[in-house]
Tab-separated table of C-alpha atoms and ligand atoms in Angstrom:
chain	number	residue	atom	x	y	z
A	1	MET	CA	172.170	-69.911	3.553
A	2	ASN	CA	173.592	-69.895	0.047
A	3	ILE	CA	175.342	-72.979	-1.136
A	4	LEU	CA	177.598	-72.736	-4.179
A	5	GLY	CA	177.597	-76.089	-5.889
A	6	ILE	CA	180.387	-77.243	-8.249
A	7	GLU	CA	180.186	-80.155	-10.452
A	8	THR	CA	182.844	-81.563	-12.888
A	9	SER	CA	182.755	-85.293	-12.479
A	10	CYS	CA	182.343	-85.994	-16.118
A	11	ASP	CA	181.720	-83.826	-19.160
A	12	GLU	CA	179.662	-81.006	-17.829
A	13	THR	CA	181.352	-77.992	-16.236
A	14	ALA	CA	178.468	-76.920	-13.823
A	15	ALA	CA	177.982	-74.329	-10.946
A	16	ALA	CA	174.866	-73.319	-9.301
A	17	VAL	CA	173.560	-71.295	-6.252
A	18	VAL	CA	170.810	-72.944	-4.075
A	19	ARG	CA	169.359	-71.205	-1.110
A	20	ALA	CA	169.051	-73.704	1.891
A	21	SER	CA	168.617	-76.725	-0.379
A	22	ARG	CA	165.114	-75.520	-1.607
A	23	ASP	CA	165.494	-72.341	-3.870
A	24	VAL	CA	167.456	-72.795	-7.014
A	25	LEU	CA	168.789	-69.287	-7.686
A	26	SER	CA	170.935	-70.247	-10.542
A	27	ASN	CA	171.990	-73.602	-12.335
A	28	VAL	CA	174.552	-73.002	-15.070
A	29	VAL	CA	175.692	-76.077	-17.108
A	30	ALA	CA	178.331	-75.680	-19.802
A	31	SER	CA	178.241	-79.020	-21.745
A	32	GLN	CA	181.273	-80.333	-23.561
A	33	ALA	CA	178.966	-82.562	-25.792
A	34	ASP	CA	180.201	-81.141	-28.922
A	35	LEU	CA	183.776	-81.597	-28.180
A	36	HIS	CA	183.262	-85.385	-27.344
A	37	ALA	CA	180.597	-86.107	-29.934
A	38	VAL	CA	183.211	-86.824	-32.642
A	39	PHE	CA	184.834	-89.324	-30.652
A	40	GLY	CA	181.424	-90.975	-29.787
A	41	GLY	CA	182.153	-90.728	-25.933
A	42	VAL	CA	183.927	-88.790	-23.336
A	43	VAL	CA	187.636	-88.463	-23.850
A	44	PRO	CA	188.990	-87.862	-20.163
A	45	GLU	CA	191.891	-85.471	-21.105
A	46	ILE	CA	189.794	-83.296	-23.272
A	47	ALA	CA	187.214	-83.089	-20.583
A	48	SER	CA	189.564	-82.150	-17.788
A	49	ARG	CA	191.253	-79.417	-19.921
A	50	ARG	CA	187.792	-77.965	-20.672
A	51	HIS	CA	186.876	-78.075	-17.201
A	52	ALA	CA	189.997	-75.977	-16.268
A	53	GLU	CA	189.379	-73.451	-19.085
A	54	LEU	CA	185.662	-73.001	-18.045
A	55	ALA	CA	185.376	-73.527	-14.194
A	56	SER	CA	186.039	-70.075	-12.755
A	57	ALA	CA	183.827	-68.329	-15.638
A	58	VAL	CA	180.993	-70.911	-15.025
A	59	VAL	CA	181.072	-70.163	-11.085
A	60	GLU	CA	181.083	-66.375	-11.796
A	61	GLN	CA	178.039	-66.683	-14.127
A	62	ALA	CA	176.173	-68.827	-11.606
A	63	CYS	CA	176.700	-66.030	-8.792
A	64	ARG	CA	175.707	-63.336	-11.364
A	65	GLU	CA	172.641	-65.182	-12.271
A	66	ALA	CA	171.784	-65.727	-8.660
A	67	GLY	CA	172.269	-62.122	-7.865
A	68	ILE	CA	174.821	-62.850	-5.248
A	69	ALA	CA	178.579	-61.870	-4.987
A	70	LEU	CA	180.903	-64.785	-4.614
A	71	ALA	CA	181.672	-63.650	-1.142
A	72	ASP	CA	177.885	-64.008	-0.398
A	73	ALA	CA	178.185	-67.974	-0.761
A	74	ASP	CA	178.066	-69.383	2.647
A	75	VAL	CA	179.110	-72.956	1.867
A	76	ILE	CA	181.108	-74.480	-1.226
A	77	ALA	CA	179.883	-78.000	-2.084
A	78	VAL	CA	181.594	-80.093	-4.726
A	79	THR	CA	181.500	-83.470	-6.210
A	80	HIS	CA	184.520	-85.439	-5.183
A	81	GLY	CA	183.476	-88.830	-6.781
A	82	PRO	CA	182.921	-91.168	-8.377
A	83	GLY	CA	183.876	-89.852	-11.920
A	84	LEU	CA	186.850	-89.081	-14.014
A	85	ILE	CA	189.688	-88.238	-11.824
A	86	GLY	CA	191.204	-85.474	-13.779
A	87	SER	CA	187.718	-83.735	-14.135
A	88	LEU	CA	187.022	-84.247	-10.587
A	89	LEU	CA	190.380	-82.664	-9.709
A	90	VAL	CA	189.592	-79.518	-11.363
A	91	GLY	CA	186.206	-79.085	-9.564
A	92	VAL	CA	187.671	-80.034	-6.158
A	93	SER	CA	190.749	-77.747	-6.692
A	94	ALA	CA	188.648	-74.872	-7.576
A	95	ALA	CA	186.247	-75.399	-4.496
A	96	LYS	CA	189.124	-75.634	-2.183
A	97	GLY	CA	190.450	-72.364	-3.651
A	98	TYR	CA	187.147	-70.615	-3.071
A	99	ALA	CA	186.634	-72.100	0.364
A	100	TYR	CA	190.072	-71.061	1.506
A	101	GLY	CA	190.087	-67.639	-0.013
A	102	LEU	CA	186.546	-66.881	1.045
A	103	ARG	CA	186.996	-68.516	4.517
A	104	LYS	CA	183.815	-70.597	3.907
A	105	PRO	CA	183.233	-74.244	4.807
A	106	LEU	CA	183.770	-76.848	2.084
A	107	VAL	CA	181.602	-79.965	1.706
A	108	ALA	CA	182.443	-82.797	-0.651
A	109	VAL	CA	179.573	-84.712	-2.124
A	110	ASN	CA	179.186	-88.121	-3.630
A	111	HIS	CA	177.920	-87.711	-7.189
A	112	VAL	CA	175.283	-90.534	-6.903
A	113	GLU	CA	174.042	-89.078	-3.568
A	114	ALA	CA	173.775	-85.686	-5.345
A	115	HIS	CA	171.573	-87.431	-8.061
A	116	VAL	CA	169.245	-88.719	-5.219
A	117	TYR	CA	168.944	-85.091	-3.742
A	118	ALA	CA	167.904	-83.614	-7.175
A	119	ASN	CA	164.545	-85.103	-5.974
A	120	SER	CA	164.486	-82.739	-3.124
A	121	LEU	CA	164.472	-79.651	-5.347
A	122	PRO	CA	161.226	-78.027	-6.232
A	123	PRO	CA	159.758	-79.380	-9.491
A	124	GLY	CA	159.624	-75.799	-11.001
A	125	PRO	CA	160.160	-72.100	-10.208
A	126	GLY	CA	158.229	-70.984	-7.290
A	127	ALA	CA	156.883	-74.569	-6.631
A	128	GLU	CA	157.464	-76.114	-3.111
A	129	PRO	CA	159.999	-78.832	-2.663
A	130	PRO	CA	158.324	-82.193	-2.717
A	131	SER	CA	157.545	-84.003	0.466
A	132	ILE	CA	158.960	-87.600	0.462
A	133	ASP	CA	157.702	-90.407	2.592
A	134	TYR	CA	160.346	-92.847	3.789
A	135	PRO	CA	161.353	-95.661	3.251
A	136	ALA	CA	161.843	-94.687	-0.433
A	137	VAL	CA	163.521	-96.446	-3.253
A	138	CYS	CA	165.489	-94.258	-5.830
A	139	LEU	CA	166.633	-95.523	-9.275
A	140	VAL	CA	169.792	-93.525	-10.181
A	141	ALA	CA	170.173	-94.329	-13.972
A	142	SER	CA	172.983	-92.574	-15.638
A	143	GLY	CA	175.999	-92.956	-18.010
A	144	GLY	CA	178.016	-94.541	-15.316
A	145	HIS	CA	175.259	-96.011	-12.798
A	146	SER	CA	172.198	-98.025	-12.663
A	147	ASP	CA	171.760	-98.200	-8.832
A	148	VAL	CA	168.502	-99.264	-7.123
A	149	VAL	CA	168.898	-97.376	-3.754
A	150	LEU	CA	166.910	-97.966	-0.567
A	151	ILE	CA	166.457	-94.778	1.577
A	152	ARG	CA	165.149	-95.800	5.095
A	153	GLN	CA	165.727	-92.415	6.418
A	154	PRO	CA	167.246	-89.377	4.406
A	155	GLY	CA	171.085	-89.868	4.278
A	156	THR	CA	171.022	-93.631	4.906
A	157	TYR	CA	171.554	-95.848	1.918
A	158	GLN	CA	171.734	-99.528	1.012
A	159	ILE	CA	172.080	-100.739	-2.522
A	160	LEU	CA	169.409	-103.138	-3.584
A	161	GLY	CA	170.596	-103.653	-7.276
A	162	TRP	CA	173.255	-102.399	-9.572
A	163	THR	CA	174.392	-103.218	-12.857
A	164	ARG	CA	176.742	-106.255	-13.318
A	165	ASP	CA	178.265	-104.796	-16.666
A	166	ASP	CA	177.097	-101.654	-18.638
A	167	ALA	CA	175.069	-98.806	-17.044
A	168	ALA	CA	171.739	-98.136	-18.742
A	169	GLY	CA	172.820	-94.991	-20.211
A	170	GLU	CA	176.099	-96.498	-21.317
A	171	ALA	CA	174.172	-99.256	-23.304
A	172	LEU	CA	172.024	-96.459	-24.755
A	173	ASP	CA	175.120	-94.517	-25.810
A	174	LYS	CA	176.802	-97.588	-27.330
A	175	VAL	CA	173.654	-98.707	-29.360
A	176	ALA	CA	173.112	-95.219	-30.463
A	177	ARG	CA	176.559	-95.032	-31.905
A	178	LEU	CA	176.052	-98.420	-33.735
A	179	LEU	CA	172.825	-97.084	-35.281
A	180	GLY	CA	174.703	-93.937	-36.365
A	181	LEU	CA	172.298	-91.723	-34.181
A	182	GLY	CA	175.170	-89.537	-32.595
A	183	TRP	CA	176.155	-88.894	-29.059
A	184	PRO	CA	174.992	-88.746	-26.298
A	185	GLY	CA	172.847	-91.730	-27.145
A	186	GLY	CA	169.957	-91.699	-24.648
A	187	PRO	CA	168.303	-88.425	-26.192
A	188	ALA	CA	169.176	-89.587	-29.811
A	189	ILE	CA	167.378	-93.003	-29.212
A	190	GLU	CA	164.474	-91.318	-27.590
A	191	ARG	CA	164.115	-88.866	-30.525
A	192	ALA	CA	164.191	-91.908	-33.000
A	193	ALA	CA	161.983	-94.113	-30.972
A	194	GLU	CA	159.041	-91.488	-31.152
A	195	ARG	CA	158.614	-92.819	-34.867
A	196	GLY	CA	159.171	-96.408	-34.129
A	197	ASP	CA	157.164	-99.477	-32.789
A	198	PRO	CA	158.467	-100.638	-29.298
A	199	LYS	CA	157.195	-104.318	-30.257
A	200	ALA	CA	158.815	-104.519	-33.566
A	201	PHE	CA	161.764	-106.461	-32.278
A	202	GLY	CA	161.312	-108.756	-29.300
A	203	PHE	CA	164.349	-108.494	-27.144
A	204	ALA	CA	164.439	-110.424	-24.011
A	205	ARG	CA	163.918	-109.009	-20.518
A	206	VAL	CA	166.698	-110.447	-18.345
A	207	TRP	CA	166.237	-111.115	-14.523
A	208	LEU	CA	169.410	-112.493	-12.694
A	209	ASP	CA	168.361	-114.977	-10.118
A	210	ASP	CA	167.421	-113.960	-6.644
A	211	SER	CA	168.692	-110.284	-7.526
A	212	PHE	CA	167.559	-106.829	-8.158
A	213	ASP	CA	170.638	-106.488	-10.323
A	214	PHE	CA	170.624	-105.379	-14.015
A	215	SER	CA	172.589	-106.776	-16.855
A	216	PHE	CA	172.499	-104.890	-20.102
A	217	SER	CA	175.432	-106.245	-22.066
A	218	GLY	CA	173.421	-109.091	-23.592
A	219	LEU	CA	170.650	-106.751	-24.654
A	220	LYS	CA	173.285	-104.676	-26.159
A	221	THR	CA	174.711	-107.534	-28.167
A	222	ALA	CA	171.133	-108.780	-29.239
A	223	ALA	CA	170.537	-105.277	-30.606
A	224	ALA	CA	173.843	-105.115	-32.586
A	225	ARG	CA	173.305	-108.685	-33.958
A	226	THR	CA	169.663	-107.531	-35.043
A	227	TRP	CA	171.086	-104.340	-36.679
A	228	ASN	CA	173.747	-106.190	-38.500
A	229	ALA	CA	171.392	-108.765	-39.700
A	230	ILE	CA	169.284	-105.886	-41.507
A	231	PRO	CA	170.454	-105.398	-45.126
A	232	GLU	CA	172.198	-102.100	-45.398
A	233	ASP	CA	169.611	-100.645	-47.825
A	234	GLU	CA	166.719	-101.333	-45.245
A	235	ARG	CA	168.477	-99.902	-42.202
A	236	ALA	CA	167.211	-96.407	-42.652
A	237	HIS	CA	163.606	-97.740	-42.397
A	238	ARG	CA	164.432	-99.842	-39.456
A	239	VAL	CA	166.366	-97.500	-37.428
A	240	ALA	CA	162.995	-95.979	-35.548
A	241	ASP	CA	161.783	-99.497	-34.938
A	242	LEU	CA	165.066	-100.679	-33.425
A	243	SER	CA	165.467	-97.673	-31.149
A	244	ALA	CA	161.849	-98.026	-29.974
A	245	SER	CA	162.312	-101.682	-29.093
A	246	PHE	CA	165.680	-101.262	-27.392
A	247	GLN	CA	164.530	-98.265	-25.328
A	248	ALA	CA	161.324	-100.231	-24.282
A	249	ALA	CA	163.614	-103.266	-23.157
A	250	ILE	CA	165.789	-100.891	-21.327
A	251	VAL	CA	162.893	-99.002	-19.614
A	252	ASP	CA	161.201	-102.434	-18.910
A	253	ALA	CA	164.171	-103.697	-17.044
A	254	LEU	CA	164.746	-100.434	-15.012
A	255	VAL	CA	161.003	-100.206	-14.023
A	256	SER	CA	160.493	-103.887	-13.275
A	257	HIS	CA	163.783	-104.272	-11.060
A	258	THR	CA	163.011	-100.918	-9.332
A	259	VAL	CA	159.293	-101.773	-8.521
A	260	ALA	CA	160.191	-105.327	-7.421
A	261	ALA	CA	162.705	-103.865	-5.014
A	262	ALA	CA	160.352	-101.367	-3.713
A	263	ARG	CA	157.828	-104.038	-3.049
A	264	TRP	CA	160.403	-106.101	-1.218
A	265	ALA	CA	161.342	-103.039	0.851
A	266	GLY	CA	157.847	-101.933	1.387
A	267	ALA	CA	158.792	-98.587	0.230
A	268	THR	CA	156.247	-95.792	0.129
A	269	ALA	CA	157.911	-93.478	-2.409
A	270	LEU	CA	159.608	-94.110	-5.504
A	271	LEU	CA	162.202	-91.638	-6.859
A	272	LEU	CA	163.795	-91.381	-10.198
A	273	SER	CA	167.159	-89.511	-11.099
A	274	GLY	CA	170.345	-89.519	-13.112
A	275	GLY	CA	170.598	-88.623	-16.932
A	276	VAL	CA	168.424	-91.503	-18.069
A	277	ALA	CA	165.598	-90.052	-15.998
A	278	ALA	CA	165.108	-87.388	-18.318
A	279	ASN	CA	163.496	-90.107	-20.763
A	280	ARG	CA	159.931	-89.478	-21.094
A	281	ALA	CA	159.074	-93.145	-21.627
A	282	LEU	CA	160.845	-94.014	-18.371
A	283	ARG	CA	159.186	-91.384	-16.302
A	284	LEU	CA	155.816	-92.189	-17.558
A	285	GLN	CA	156.302	-96.170	-16.931
A	286	MET	CA	157.879	-95.433	-13.430
A	287	ALA	CA	154.884	-93.085	-12.576
A	288	THR	CA	152.197	-95.786	-13.649
A	289	ALA	CA	154.137	-98.450	-11.677
A	290	ALA	CA	154.241	-96.277	-8.530
A	291	THR	CA	150.443	-95.933	-8.635
A	292	GLU	CA	150.126	-99.665	-9.032
A	293	ILE	CA	152.057	-100.187	-5.770
A	294	GLU	CA	150.563	-97.319	-4.149
A	295	ALA	CA	153.765	-95.377	-3.704
A	296	SER	CA	154.161	-91.737	-4.230
A	297	PHE	CA	156.329	-91.020	-7.291
A	298	HIS	CA	158.939	-88.125	-7.580
A	299	CYS	CA	161.243	-87.054	-10.415
A	300	PRO	CA	163.209	-84.105	-10.936
A	301	LEU	CA	162.836	-81.662	-13.863
A	302	PRO	CA	164.867	-83.191	-16.779
A	303	THR	CA	167.365	-80.406	-16.517
A	304	LEU	CA	167.966	-81.646	-12.923
A	305	CYS	CA	168.296	-85.357	-14.056
A	306	THR	CA	171.358	-84.931	-16.287
A	307	ASP	CA	174.558	-83.804	-14.537
A	308	ASN	CA	174.180	-80.306	-12.827
A	309	ALA	CA	175.399	-78.514	-9.751
A	310	ALA	CA	172.121	-77.563	-8.129
A	311	MET	CA	171.834	-81.113	-7.147
A	312	VAL	CA	175.327	-81.012	-5.686
A	313	ALA	CA	174.452	-77.765	-3.574
A	314	ALA	CA	171.085	-79.382	-2.374
A	315	ALA	CA	173.056	-82.682	-1.177
A	316	GLY	CA	175.901	-80.359	0.181
A	317	TYR	CA	173.369	-78.630	2.475
A	318	HIS	CA	172.097	-82.051	3.890
A	319	VAL	CA	175.682	-83.694	4.108
A	320	LEU	CA	176.944	-80.540	5.912
A	321	GLU	CA	174.081	-80.731	8.391
A	322	ARG	CA	174.638	-84.502	8.870
A	323	ARG	CA	178.394	-84.444	9.411
A	324	GLY	CA	179.827	-81.131	9.362
A	325	PRO	CA	182.441	-79.540	6.723
A	326	ASP	CA	185.328	-81.332	5.152
A	327	GLY	CA	189.000	-80.142	5.498
A	328	LEU	CA	190.930	-78.716	2.705
A	329	ASP	CA	192.690	-82.093	2.474
A	330	VAL	CA	189.652	-83.913	1.165
A	331	ASP	CA	190.448	-86.336	-1.742
A	332	THR	CA	188.948	-87.318	-5.048
A	333	PHE	CA	187.835	-90.745	-5.936
A	334	SER	CA	187.169	-92.286	-9.472
A	335	SER	CA	185.088	-94.985	-7.512
A	336	LEU	CA	183.079	-94.150	-4.496
A	337	PRO	CA	180.431	-96.405	-3.599
A	338	LEU	CA	177.370	-94.741	-2.005
A	339	ALA	CA	176.665	-97.717	0.122
A	340	ASP	CA	177.144	-101.448	0.327
A	341	HIS	CA	175.048	-103.782	-1.852
A	342	ILE	CA	172.887	-105.983	0.352
B	401	KG4	O1	173.803	-88.243	-15.160
B	401	KG4	P1	174.430	-88.156	-16.412
B	401	KG4	O2	174.209	-86.653	-17.077
B	401	KG4	O3	175.881	-88.199	-16.395
B	401	KG4	C1	176.428	-89.464	-15.711
B	401	KG4	O4	176.521	-89.227	-14.433
B	401	KG4	O5	176.824	-90.418	-16.373
B	401	KG4	O6	173.787	-89.045	-17.432
B	401	KG4	C2	174.239	-89.333	-18.787
B	401	KG4	C3	173.559	-90.469	-19.517
B	401	KG4	C4	173.991	-90.643	-20.745
B	401	KG4	O7	174.250	-92.005	-21.022
B	401	KG4	C5	172.985	-90.104	-21.785
B	401	KG4	O8	172.783	-90.865	-22.913
B	401	KG4	C6	171.708	-90.402	-20.891
B	401	KG4	O9	172.050	-90.142	-19.547
B	401	KG4	N1	170.379	-89.677	-21.145
B	401	KG4	C7	169.292	-90.153	-21.643
B	401	KG4	C8	168.539	-88.865	-21.683
B	401	KG4	N2	169.104	-87.855	-21.629
B	401	KG4	C9	170.379	-88.331	-21.052
B	401	KG4	N3	168.890	-91.363	-21.825
B	401	KG4	C10	167.760	-91.603	-22.324
B	401	KG4	N4	166.869	-90.542	-22.606
B	401	KG4	C11	167.200	-89.339	-22.490
B	401	KG4	N5	166.323	-88.192	-22.637
B	402	ZN	ZN1	175.574	-88.084	-13.202
């Protein structure tokens, strides 16, 4: 079964062909980062216009690279939320057009669930898909989410923790902008941090009482205060240390909360996903923590952590199996919780 996945929830126009949720035949991502970088963040109207310009070309390229004709797609899977509403509408409208024109089933996918399913894809070309033991706990850390998700069985979700303010990626993006490192901020901070000392600045690690929830806004304000207190002529020498210290504080918070939640839930597997999961320090620290709690550790390839359509196709396969196709009247949602917070 060939699943054509389409993803346009934010600023990546993406299409992919995945065979039966395990073989990634193609994975095309047209990034709009250059268009938004001058504004220091995603401009919704520019994003949706660009999706409209690129969507069909990206789908055609995904089919070409997969070596299939568009008519050979058996299912059309598309992200229908959460995300920027104008951007989502472009992808969902395109998917409806393909489904109607090709007379193929349409399946609408939650973007956060798609990030979770990135973990079901093989960790490299020709590799076997990972075998995940349940219950599992997955951290989805991106520009819009910092969710600690308990998965007792595939397809059943409970949120054990989320962010009370900024998402981890959002905090990285904002601090990178303050430091003049450009956008997107996560990779920029990671690059600057390589030359810095993570202990140079002692940022507090915050725990909210009786909760696995995150709060990153205090940390972001502390980073801004620290930066503003550094004389301007010394800043160029301190940017690496501040990046390393800030990244370490974010990674510590993400790992400690996820591991505490995994212990509480008796999870046998730890999963990582979302754009921030491309971060090497986070991947390494989470892998070490998983060993300490005797859980297996899974993390998608970095290209499958940031927004892509292969994860949408993989999730689409499982969602279709679970609850059947959607009608052509399926809606788009800027907010679409994956599950309740317990
Ligand atoms: O999942 P994603 O591509 O889009 C959303 O669903 O939001 O995540 C984007 C976020 C951005 O905040 C970006 O700065 C962050 O992921 N990010 C990273 C890295 N690559 C992307 N953060 C830390 N280290 C990275 N290498
Ligand atoms: Zn995402």
